[in-house]
XYZ file of C-alpha atoms in Angstrom:
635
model
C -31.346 14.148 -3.387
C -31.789 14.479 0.652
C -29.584 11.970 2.531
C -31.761 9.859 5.045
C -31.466 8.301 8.471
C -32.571 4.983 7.121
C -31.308 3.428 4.228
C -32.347 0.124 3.122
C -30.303 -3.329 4.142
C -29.355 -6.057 1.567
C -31.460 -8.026 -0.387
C -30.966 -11.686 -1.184
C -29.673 -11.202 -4.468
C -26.964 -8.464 -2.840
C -25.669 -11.582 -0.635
C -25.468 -13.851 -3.920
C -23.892 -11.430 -6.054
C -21.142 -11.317 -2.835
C -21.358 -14.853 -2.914
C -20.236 -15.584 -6.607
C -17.343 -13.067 -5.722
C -15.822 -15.705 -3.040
C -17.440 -18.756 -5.089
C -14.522 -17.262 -8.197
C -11.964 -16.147 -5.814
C -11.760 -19.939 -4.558
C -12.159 -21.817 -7.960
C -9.051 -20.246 -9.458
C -7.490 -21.366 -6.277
C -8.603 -24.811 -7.174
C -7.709 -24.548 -10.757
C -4.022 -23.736 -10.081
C -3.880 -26.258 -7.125
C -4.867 -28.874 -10.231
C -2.782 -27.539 -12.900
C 0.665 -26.987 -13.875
C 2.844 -28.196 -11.848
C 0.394 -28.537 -8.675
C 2.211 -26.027 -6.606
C 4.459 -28.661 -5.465
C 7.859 -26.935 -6.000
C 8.643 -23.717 -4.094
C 9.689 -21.999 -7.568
C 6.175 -22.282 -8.168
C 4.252 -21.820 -5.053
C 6.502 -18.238 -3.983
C 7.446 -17.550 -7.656
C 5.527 -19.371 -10.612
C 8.438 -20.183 -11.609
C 8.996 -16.603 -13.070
C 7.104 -17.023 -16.245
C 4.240 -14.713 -15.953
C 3.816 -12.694 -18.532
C 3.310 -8.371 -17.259
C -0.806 -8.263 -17.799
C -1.571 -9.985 -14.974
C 0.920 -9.261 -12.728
C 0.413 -5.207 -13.529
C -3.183 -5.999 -12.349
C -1.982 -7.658 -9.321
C 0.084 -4.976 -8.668
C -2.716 -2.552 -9.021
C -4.967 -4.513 -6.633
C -2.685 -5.283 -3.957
C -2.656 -2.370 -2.480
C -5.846 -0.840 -3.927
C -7.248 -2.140 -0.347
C -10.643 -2.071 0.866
C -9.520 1.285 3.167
C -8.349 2.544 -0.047
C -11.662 2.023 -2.155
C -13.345 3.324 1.438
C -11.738 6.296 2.322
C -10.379 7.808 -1.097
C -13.974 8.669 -1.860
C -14.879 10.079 1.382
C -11.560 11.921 0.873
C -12.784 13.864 -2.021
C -16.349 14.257 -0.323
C -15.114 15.890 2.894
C -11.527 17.393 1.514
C -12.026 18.085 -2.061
C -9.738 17.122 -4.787
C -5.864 17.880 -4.129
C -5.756 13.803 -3.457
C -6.120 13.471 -6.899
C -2.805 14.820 -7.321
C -1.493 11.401 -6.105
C -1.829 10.529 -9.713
C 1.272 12.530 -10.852
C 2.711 10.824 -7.732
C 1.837 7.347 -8.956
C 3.711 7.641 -11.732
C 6.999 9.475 -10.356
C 6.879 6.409 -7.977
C 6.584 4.016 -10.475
C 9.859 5.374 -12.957
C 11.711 5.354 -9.768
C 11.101 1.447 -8.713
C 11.207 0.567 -12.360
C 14.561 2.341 -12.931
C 16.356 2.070 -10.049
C 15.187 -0.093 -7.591
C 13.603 -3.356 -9.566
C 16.590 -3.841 -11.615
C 18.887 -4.927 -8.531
C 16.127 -7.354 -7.191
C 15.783 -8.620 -10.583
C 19.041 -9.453 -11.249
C 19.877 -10.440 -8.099
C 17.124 -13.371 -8.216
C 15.843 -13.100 -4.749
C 12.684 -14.471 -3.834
C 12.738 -12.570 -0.374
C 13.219 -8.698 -0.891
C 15.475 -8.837 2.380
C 17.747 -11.123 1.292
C 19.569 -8.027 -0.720
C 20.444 -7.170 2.886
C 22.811 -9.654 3.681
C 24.365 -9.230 -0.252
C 24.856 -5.644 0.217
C 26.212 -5.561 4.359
C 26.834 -9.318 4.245
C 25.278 -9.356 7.937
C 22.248 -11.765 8.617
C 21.389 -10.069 11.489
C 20.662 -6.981 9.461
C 18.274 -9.356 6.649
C 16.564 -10.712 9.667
C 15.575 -7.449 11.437
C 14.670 -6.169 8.057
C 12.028 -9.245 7.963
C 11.069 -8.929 11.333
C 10.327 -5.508 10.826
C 8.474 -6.604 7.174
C 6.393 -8.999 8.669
C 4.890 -6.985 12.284
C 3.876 -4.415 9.552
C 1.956 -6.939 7.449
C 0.385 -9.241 10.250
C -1.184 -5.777 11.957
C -2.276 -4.554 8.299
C -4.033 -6.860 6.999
C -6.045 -7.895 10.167
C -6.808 -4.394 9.893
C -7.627 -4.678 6.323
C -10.536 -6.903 6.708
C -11.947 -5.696 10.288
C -12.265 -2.199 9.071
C -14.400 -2.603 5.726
C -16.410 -5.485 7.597
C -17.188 -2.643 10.739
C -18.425 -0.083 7.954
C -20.175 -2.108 6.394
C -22.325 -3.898 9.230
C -22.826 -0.223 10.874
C -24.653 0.810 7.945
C -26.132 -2.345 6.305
C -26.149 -4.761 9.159
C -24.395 -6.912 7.275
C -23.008 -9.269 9.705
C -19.609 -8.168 11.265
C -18.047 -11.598 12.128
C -19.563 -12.924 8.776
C -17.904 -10.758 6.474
C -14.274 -11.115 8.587
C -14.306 -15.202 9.014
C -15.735 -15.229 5.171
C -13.216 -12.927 3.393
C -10.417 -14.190 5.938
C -10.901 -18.120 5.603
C -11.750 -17.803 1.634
C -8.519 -16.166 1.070
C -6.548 -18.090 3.158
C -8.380 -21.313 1.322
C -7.089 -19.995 -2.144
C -3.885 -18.135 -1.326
C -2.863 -21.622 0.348
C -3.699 -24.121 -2.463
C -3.339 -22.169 -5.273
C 0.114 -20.264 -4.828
C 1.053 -16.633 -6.113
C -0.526 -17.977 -9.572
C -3.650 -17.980 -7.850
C -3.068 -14.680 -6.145
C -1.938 -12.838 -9.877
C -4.973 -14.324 -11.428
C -7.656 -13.681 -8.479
C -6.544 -9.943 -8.655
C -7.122 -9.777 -12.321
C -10.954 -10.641 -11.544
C -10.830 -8.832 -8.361
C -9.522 -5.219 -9.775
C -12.428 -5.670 -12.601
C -14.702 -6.084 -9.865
C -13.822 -2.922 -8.394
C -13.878 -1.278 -11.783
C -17.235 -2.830 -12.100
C -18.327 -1.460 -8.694
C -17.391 2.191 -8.907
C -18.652 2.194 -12.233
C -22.091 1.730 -10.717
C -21.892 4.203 -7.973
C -20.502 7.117 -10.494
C -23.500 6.224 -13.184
C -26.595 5.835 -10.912
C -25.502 8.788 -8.773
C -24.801 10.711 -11.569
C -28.287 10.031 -12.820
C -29.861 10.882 -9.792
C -28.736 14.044 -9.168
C -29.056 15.323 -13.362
C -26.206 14.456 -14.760
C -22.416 15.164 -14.575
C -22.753 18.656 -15.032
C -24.777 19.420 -11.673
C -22.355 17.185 -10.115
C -19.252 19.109 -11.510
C -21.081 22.643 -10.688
C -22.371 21.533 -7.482
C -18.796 20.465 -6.090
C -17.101 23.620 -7.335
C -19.398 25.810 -5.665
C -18.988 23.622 -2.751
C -14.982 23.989 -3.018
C -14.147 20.544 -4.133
C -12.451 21.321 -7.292
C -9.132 22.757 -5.746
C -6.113 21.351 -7.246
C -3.203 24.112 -6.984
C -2.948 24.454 -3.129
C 0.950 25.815 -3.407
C 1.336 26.757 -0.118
C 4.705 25.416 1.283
C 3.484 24.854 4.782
C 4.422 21.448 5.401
C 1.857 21.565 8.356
C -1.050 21.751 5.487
C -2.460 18.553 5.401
C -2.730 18.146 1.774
C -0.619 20.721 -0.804
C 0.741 20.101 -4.154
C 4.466 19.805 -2.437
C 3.145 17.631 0.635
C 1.365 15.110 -1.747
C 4.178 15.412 -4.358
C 7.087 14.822 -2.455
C 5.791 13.194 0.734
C 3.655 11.233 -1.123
C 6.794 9.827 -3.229
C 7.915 8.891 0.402
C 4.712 7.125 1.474
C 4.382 4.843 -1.914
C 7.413 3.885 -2.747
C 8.124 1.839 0.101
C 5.265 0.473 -1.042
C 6.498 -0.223 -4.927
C 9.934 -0.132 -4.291
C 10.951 -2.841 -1.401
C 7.675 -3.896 0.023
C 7.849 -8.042 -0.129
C 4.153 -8.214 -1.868
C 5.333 -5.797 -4.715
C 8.812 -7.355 -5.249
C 7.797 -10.536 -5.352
C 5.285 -10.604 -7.839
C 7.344 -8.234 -10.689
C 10.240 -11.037 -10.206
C 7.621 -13.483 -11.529
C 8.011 -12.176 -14.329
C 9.678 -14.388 -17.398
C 11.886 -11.143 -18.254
C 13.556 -7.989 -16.538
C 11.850 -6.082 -19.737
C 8.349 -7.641 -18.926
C 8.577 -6.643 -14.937
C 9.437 -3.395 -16.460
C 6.474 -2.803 -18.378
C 4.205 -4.672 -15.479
C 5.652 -1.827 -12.860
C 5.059 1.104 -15.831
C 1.254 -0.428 -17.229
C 0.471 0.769 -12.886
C 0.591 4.177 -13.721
C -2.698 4.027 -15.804
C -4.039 1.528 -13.797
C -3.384 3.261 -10.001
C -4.603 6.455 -12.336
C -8.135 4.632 -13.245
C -8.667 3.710 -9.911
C -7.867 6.809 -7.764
C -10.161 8.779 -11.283
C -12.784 6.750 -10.504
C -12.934 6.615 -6.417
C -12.066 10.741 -7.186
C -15.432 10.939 -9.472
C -17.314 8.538 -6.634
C -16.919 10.826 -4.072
C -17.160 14.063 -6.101
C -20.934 12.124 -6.595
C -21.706 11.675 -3.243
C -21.114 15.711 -2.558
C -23.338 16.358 -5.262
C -25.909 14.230 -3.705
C -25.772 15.632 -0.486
C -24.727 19.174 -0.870
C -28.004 20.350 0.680
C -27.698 17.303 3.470
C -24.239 15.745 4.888
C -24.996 12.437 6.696
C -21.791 12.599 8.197
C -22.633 16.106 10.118
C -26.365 14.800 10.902
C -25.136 12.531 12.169
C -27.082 9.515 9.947
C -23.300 7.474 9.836
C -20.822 7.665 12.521
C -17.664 7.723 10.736
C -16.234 9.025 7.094
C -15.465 5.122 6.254
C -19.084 4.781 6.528
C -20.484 7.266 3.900
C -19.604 5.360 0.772
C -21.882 2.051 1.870
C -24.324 4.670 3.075
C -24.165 6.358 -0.284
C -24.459 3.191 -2.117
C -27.460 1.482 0.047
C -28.994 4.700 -0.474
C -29.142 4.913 -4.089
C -28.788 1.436 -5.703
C -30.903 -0.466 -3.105
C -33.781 -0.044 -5.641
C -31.849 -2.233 -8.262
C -31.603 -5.760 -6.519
C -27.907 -6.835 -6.968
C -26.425 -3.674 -7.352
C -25.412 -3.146 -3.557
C -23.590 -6.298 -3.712
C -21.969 -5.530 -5.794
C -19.917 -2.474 -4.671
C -19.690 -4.545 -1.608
C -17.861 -7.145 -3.650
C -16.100 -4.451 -5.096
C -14.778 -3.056 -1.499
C -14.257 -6.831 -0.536
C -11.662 -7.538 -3.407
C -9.722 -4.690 -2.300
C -9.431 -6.551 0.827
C -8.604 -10.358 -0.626
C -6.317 -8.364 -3.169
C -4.362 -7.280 -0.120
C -4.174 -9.853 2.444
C -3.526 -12.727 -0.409
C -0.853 -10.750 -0.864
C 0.306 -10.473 2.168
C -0.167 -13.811 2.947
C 2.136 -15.000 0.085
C 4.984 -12.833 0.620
C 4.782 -13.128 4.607
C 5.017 -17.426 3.329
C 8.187 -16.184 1.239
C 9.959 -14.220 3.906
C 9.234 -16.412 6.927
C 10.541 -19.040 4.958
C 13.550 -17.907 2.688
C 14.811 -15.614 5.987
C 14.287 -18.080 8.891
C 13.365 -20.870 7.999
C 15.868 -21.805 5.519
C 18.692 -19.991 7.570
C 17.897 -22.635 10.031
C 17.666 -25.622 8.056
C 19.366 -24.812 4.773
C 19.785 -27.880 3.123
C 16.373 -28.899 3.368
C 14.538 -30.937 0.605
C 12.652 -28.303 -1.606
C 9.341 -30.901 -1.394
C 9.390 -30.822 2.470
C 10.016 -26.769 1.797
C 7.321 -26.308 0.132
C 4.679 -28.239 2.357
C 6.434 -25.489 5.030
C 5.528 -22.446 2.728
C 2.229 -23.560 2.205
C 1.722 -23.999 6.118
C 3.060 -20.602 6.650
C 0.486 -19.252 4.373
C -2.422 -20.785 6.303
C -0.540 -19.835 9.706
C -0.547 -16.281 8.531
C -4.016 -16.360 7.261
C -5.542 -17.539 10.787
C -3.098 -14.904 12.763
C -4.843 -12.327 10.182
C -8.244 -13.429 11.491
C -7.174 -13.304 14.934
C -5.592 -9.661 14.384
C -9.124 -8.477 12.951
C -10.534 -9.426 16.571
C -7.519 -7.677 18.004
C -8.590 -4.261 15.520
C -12.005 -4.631 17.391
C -10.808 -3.812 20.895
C -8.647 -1.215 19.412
C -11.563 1.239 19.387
C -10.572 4.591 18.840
C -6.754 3.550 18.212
C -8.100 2.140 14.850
C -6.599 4.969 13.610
C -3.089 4.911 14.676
C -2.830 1.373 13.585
C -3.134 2.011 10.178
C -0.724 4.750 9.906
C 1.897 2.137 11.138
C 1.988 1.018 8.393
C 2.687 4.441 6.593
C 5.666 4.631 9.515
C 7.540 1.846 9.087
C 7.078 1.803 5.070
C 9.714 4.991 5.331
C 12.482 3.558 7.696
C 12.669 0.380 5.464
C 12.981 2.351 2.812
C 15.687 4.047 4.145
C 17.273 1.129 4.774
C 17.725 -0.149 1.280
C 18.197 3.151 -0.240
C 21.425 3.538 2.095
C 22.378 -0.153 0.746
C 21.646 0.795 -3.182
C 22.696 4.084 -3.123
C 25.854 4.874 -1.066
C 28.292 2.467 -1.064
C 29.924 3.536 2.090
C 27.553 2.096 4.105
C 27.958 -0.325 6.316
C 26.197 -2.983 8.616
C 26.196 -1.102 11.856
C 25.367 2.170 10.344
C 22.568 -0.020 8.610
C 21.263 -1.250 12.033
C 21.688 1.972 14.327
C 20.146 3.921 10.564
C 16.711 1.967 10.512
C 16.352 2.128 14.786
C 16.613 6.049 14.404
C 14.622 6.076 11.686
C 11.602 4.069 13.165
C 11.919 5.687 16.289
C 12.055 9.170 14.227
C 8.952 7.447 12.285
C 6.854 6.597 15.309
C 7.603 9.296 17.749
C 5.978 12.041 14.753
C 3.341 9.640 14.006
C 2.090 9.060 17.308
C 2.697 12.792 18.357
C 0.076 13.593 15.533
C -2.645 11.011 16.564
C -2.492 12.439 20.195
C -2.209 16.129 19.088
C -3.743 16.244 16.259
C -3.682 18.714 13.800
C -6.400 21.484 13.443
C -7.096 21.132 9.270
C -9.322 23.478 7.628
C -11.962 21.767 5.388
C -14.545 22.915 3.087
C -18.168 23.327 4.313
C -20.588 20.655 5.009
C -24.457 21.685 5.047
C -27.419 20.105 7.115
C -30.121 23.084 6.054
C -32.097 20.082 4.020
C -31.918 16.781 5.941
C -35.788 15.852 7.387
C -34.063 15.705 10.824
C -35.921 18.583 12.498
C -33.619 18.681 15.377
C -30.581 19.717 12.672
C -31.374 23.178 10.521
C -27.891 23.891 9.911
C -24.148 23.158 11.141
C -21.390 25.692 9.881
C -17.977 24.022 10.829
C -15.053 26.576 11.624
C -11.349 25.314 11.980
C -8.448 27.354 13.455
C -4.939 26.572 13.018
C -3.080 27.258 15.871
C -0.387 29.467 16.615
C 3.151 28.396 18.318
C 3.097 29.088 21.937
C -0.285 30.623 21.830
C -3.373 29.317 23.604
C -5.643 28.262 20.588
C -8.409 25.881 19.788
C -10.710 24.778 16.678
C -14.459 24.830 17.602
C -17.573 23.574 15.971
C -20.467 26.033 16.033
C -23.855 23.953 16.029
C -26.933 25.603 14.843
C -29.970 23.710 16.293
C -33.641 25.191 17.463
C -31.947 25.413 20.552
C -29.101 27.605 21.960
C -25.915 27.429 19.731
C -23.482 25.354 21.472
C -19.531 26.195 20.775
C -17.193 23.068 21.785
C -13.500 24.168 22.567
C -11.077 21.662 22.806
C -7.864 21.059 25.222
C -5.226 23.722 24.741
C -2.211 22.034 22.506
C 1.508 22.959 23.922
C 4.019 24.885 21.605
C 5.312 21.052 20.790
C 2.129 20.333 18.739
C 3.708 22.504 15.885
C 6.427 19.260 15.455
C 3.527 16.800 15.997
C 1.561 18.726 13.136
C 3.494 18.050 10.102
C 1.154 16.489 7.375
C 1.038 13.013 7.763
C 2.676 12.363 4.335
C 6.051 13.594 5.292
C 6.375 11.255 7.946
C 8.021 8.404 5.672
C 10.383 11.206 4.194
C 11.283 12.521 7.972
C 12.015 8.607 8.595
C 13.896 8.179 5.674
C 16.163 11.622 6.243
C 16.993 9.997 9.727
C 17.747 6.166 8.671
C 20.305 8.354 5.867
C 21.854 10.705 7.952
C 22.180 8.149 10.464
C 23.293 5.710 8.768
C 25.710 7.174 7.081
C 27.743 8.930 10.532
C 27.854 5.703 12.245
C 29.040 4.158 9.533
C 32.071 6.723 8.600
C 32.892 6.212 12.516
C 33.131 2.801 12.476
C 34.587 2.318 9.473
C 33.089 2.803 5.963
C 32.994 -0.139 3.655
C 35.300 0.520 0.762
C 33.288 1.462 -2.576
C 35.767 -0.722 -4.753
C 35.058 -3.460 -2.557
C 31.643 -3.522 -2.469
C 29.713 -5.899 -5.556
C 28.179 -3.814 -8.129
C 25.280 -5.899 -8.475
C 24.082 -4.552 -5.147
C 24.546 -0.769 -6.065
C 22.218 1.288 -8.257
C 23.893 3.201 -10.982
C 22.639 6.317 -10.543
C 25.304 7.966 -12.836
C 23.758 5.793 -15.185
C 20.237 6.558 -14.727
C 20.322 10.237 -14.116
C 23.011 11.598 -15.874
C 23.566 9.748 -18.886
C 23.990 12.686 -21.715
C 27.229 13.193 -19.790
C 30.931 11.163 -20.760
C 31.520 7.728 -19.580
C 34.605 8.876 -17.784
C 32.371 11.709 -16.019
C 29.758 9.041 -15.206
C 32.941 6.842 -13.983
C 34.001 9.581 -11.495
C 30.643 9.893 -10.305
C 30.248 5.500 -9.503
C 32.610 6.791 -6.119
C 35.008 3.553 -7.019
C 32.286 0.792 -7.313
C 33.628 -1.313 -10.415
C 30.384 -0.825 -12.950
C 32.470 -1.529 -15.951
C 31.523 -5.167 -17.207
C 33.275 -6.909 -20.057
C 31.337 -7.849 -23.059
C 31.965 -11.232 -22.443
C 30.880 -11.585 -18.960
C 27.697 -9.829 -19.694
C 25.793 -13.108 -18.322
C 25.468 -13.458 -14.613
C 26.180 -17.092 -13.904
C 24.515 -17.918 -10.652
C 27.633 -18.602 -8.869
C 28.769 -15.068 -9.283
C 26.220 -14.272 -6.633
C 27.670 -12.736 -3.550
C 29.009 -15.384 -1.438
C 26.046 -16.209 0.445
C 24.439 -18.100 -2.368
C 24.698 -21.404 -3.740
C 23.586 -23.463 -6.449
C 23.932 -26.999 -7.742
C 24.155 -25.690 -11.470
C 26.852 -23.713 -12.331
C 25.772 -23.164 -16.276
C 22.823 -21.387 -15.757
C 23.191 -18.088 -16.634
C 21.110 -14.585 -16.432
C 20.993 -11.691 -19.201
C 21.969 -8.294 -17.285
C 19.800 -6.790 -20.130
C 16.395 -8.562 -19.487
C 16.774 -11.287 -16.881
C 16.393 -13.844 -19.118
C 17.062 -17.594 -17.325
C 18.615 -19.730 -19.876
C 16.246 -21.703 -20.471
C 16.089 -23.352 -17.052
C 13.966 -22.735 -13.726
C 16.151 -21.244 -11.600
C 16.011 -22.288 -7.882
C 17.867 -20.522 -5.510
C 18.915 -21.556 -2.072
C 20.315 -19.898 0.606
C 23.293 -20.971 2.482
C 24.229 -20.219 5.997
């Protein structure tokens, strides 16, 4: 098929089929604000009272970050770039063994329900819990304004779909339900929402599939077109995407994510059992896998549509972001419904994530400030708080959509912040978890090199960006008479050298040849592929870290509670002896008696309190005995 300049808009069964999308989203808001226990405890509200069982929160977990950018720009990824994204599968799951083995376990048994309260266990410093919230909650606020503004511009350049519309509808909707309805109403409202998306790409992949003759033309068409390259070995770490770059930087750019990011903590410690968090963080790896297999196959369909025609190079849409709605108006207008219903499928990517956000933002605000301030406050009068916070958040979201409009071209660089901060944090609680010399000040002066690391790479990039080589586009079959053909040539450029990329455009006219600014020899640094950035960060917070903290003193390992270290030894090496494994804990006292082998809660570093001493915790599993725990932090 031959891409067009025109593409229908929506019909009125598009808008309902959106509709019922936000008409579900809010009635299992309502149905949880009704039920149970009415959201009136905080247990609830933050935790549901850590009885969910792993199906829905593995779905939740999915969604969350399965954002609307995501379900955007993965596709137009594998339109414009080809395939070696997909290899963030095998990263998926590397990411996921790692947070299920080493990193959820401490969480877990620690009880938190802020991910930053580990902080002040494992440095016992506030200051260094609050910065790690502060830091938490500027990279959420910017994120998920950004997270509705951007799908809601892409969407009204190429349907008209209203812009406003689309941000005040998703924004105050998910506030409405996130608010009432608690993180029960968040797990349950990503089940639907994630089928929704499965629903939507579904569409795309089978229509377009159709269209162009089946899924053989599309698989020959995109490996004649070069979009079937998957073993890109080429150690370069200045290659935008390689088999090593998306590997091992992309290890460092999602497991901030489902490691220590708030939104993903918080919703595997609802579960009723460590073993059932366990298998909600593993059940990811099939369900991040369907996801990026079907976005993969969406935009491997779109190439195969418009081999012959790229609206992107014609010029028909104005950004990549905007080729999947054009691809979608363009082919399923025909079928009345259809339209709406990718767009509800790009639109739960976006509730998925900010209901998220907006819960766990609730949960840090209010276990790490709020309750530092005022820490014997009534949990009834907390919880009215939490649920204040959530519509606080939800309305500063909204406002930092409008602020994403006036960003204009720094659209860009916002949304890698988010990539750049992800790495310093985790830096931070790696050097908690897994080097027990650490201490507070090398924790502090670690996560301040580390961001500044973070930022000063990422920001070096987006001014100097990188010259990246991409397959061919073609234009030799769009009905645009004043486009024959467009042959794109990219130049990587050489260290000291005077280079440039330039775009040779073939019209009826003269060729023009457009040359951009000379880079200086300190665009090589600046060009590192963006997915090492976390990893740079997280070398930096490490290294860092761990000087200032052997010059100011390092915290003895015997001294230090084992709860708050990971047993690597454990994890990673153990075929060998127990006495080799015991050399290798550096002196933190692993060894447990069988009898203690229950964590009572007032065995919890000193910071913690409780007003029953007989509850106990299962190191195995988690298990509460048989009472809703509620913890409360103490000054």
């Amino acid at each position: 098929m031959t891409a067009s300049p025109d593409v229908p808009g929506f019909s009125i069964a598009d808008y309902v089929i959106f509709g019922l999308l936000l008409l579900v989203s809010a009635s299992i808001g309502i149905w949880h604000a009704c039920t149970g226990g009415k959201q009136r405890t905080t247990g609830e509200f933050l935790m549901a009272n850590r009885m969910m069982g792993p199906i829905p929160v593995a779905c939740s977990l999915t969604a969350s970050f399965m954002s609307a950018i995501t379900i955007l720009g993965t596709p137009a990824e594998h339109y414009i770039h080809g395939c070696m994204y997909s290899l963030f599968g095998i990263t998926y799951a590397l990411v996921m063994i790692l947070s299920a083995e080493l990193f959820m376990p401490i969480f877990y048994k620690l009880k938190v329900t802020s991910a930053y309260e580990y902080l002040e266990f494992r440095f016992n410093s506030k200051f260094v819990r609050v910065l790690g919230s502060a830091t938490f909650i500027c990279q959420m606020v910017l994120y998920m304004g950004i997270a509705i503004y951007a799908p809601s511009l892409a969407l009204n350049a190429v349907t008209g779909f209203t812009l406003w519309g689309s941000v005040l509808t998703c924004g105050l909707v998910c506030t409405f339900y996130t608010t009432i309805g608690g993180i029960k109403a968040v797990l349950w409202t990503d089940v639907f929402q994630l089928t929704v998306m499965v629903a939507g790409f579904l569409a795309v992949i089978i229509q377009g599939s159709i269209n162009v003759g089946g899924w053989g033309v599309v698989m020959e068409r995109s490996r004649a077109g070069g979009r079937l390259e998957f073993a890109n070995f080429d150690p370069d770490p200045t290659v935008r995407h390689t088999v090593w770059t998306v590997l091992i930087g992309g290890i460092f750019t999602w497991l901030p994510i489902y490691g220590i990011n708030q939104s993903q903590v918080q919703r595997y410690l609802t579960c009723r059992s460590m073993k059932a968090a366990r298998i909600a963080i593993y059940l990811n790896i099939p369900g991040l896998g369907l996801i990026l297999a079907l976005a993969a196959c969406s935009g491997l369909v779109m190439y195969a549509s418009y081999y012959d025609c790229d609206p992107f190079t014609a010029g028909y849409v104005n950004q990549s972001d905007q080729l999947m709605p054009y691809f979608v108006m363009d082919i399923l207008s025909f079928l009345p419904g259809l339209p709406g219903l990718f767009v509800a499928c790009m639109f739960s990517g976006a509730l998925s994530t900010v209901s998220s956000g907006l819960n766990s933002l609730a949960a840090v605000t209010g276990e790490d400030i709020i309750k530092q301030i005022w820490p014997k406050m009534d949990d009834n009068k907390y919880t009215k708080i939490t649920k204040i916070l959530a519509l606080s958040y939800g309305l500063l979201c909204i406002f930092m959509a409008y602020i994403s409009s006036l960003m204009g071209s720094v659209l860009q660089a916002a949304l890698s912040i988010f990539g750049m901060i992800g790495g310093p944090l985790l830096g931070l609680f790696s050097l908690g978890m897994f080097f027990p010399w650490a201490n507070s000040k090398g924790a502090v002066v670690g996560l301040f090199s580390g961001l500044i690391m973070s930022f000063w790479v990422g920001i070096g990039g987006f001014i100097y960006k990188p010259f990246v080589e991409k397959p061919p586009l073609e234009t030799y079959n769009c009905p645009n008479e004043t486009v024959s053909n467009i042959t794109t040539t990219t130049m990587q450029y050489v260290s000291g050298q005077t280079t440039a990329a330039f775009n040779t455009i073939t019209t009826q006219e003269a060729p023009v040849t457009i040359i951009q600014d000379t880079y200086p020899a300190i665009a090589d640094y600046y060009s590192i592929s963006y997915l090492y950035y976390g990893g740079v960060a997280w070398i930096a917070v490490i290294v860092v870290g761990l000087i200032v903290s052997f010059i100011t003193g390092p915290t003895k390992p015997e001294e230090v509670d084992p709860k708050t270290i990971s047993p690597l030894a454990d994890k990673c090496c153990c075929c060998l002896s127990a006495s080799t494994r015991e050399t290798l804990y550096c002196g933190v006292q692993f060894k447990v008696e069988e009898e203690e082998k229950k964590y009572s809660l007032d065995n919890k570093p000193n910071i913690a309190d409780t007003s029953d001493a007989n509850v106990q915790v299962d190191i195995d599993d988690g298990v509460v005995n048989g009472t809703t725990l509620q913890h409360e932090s103490g000054l």
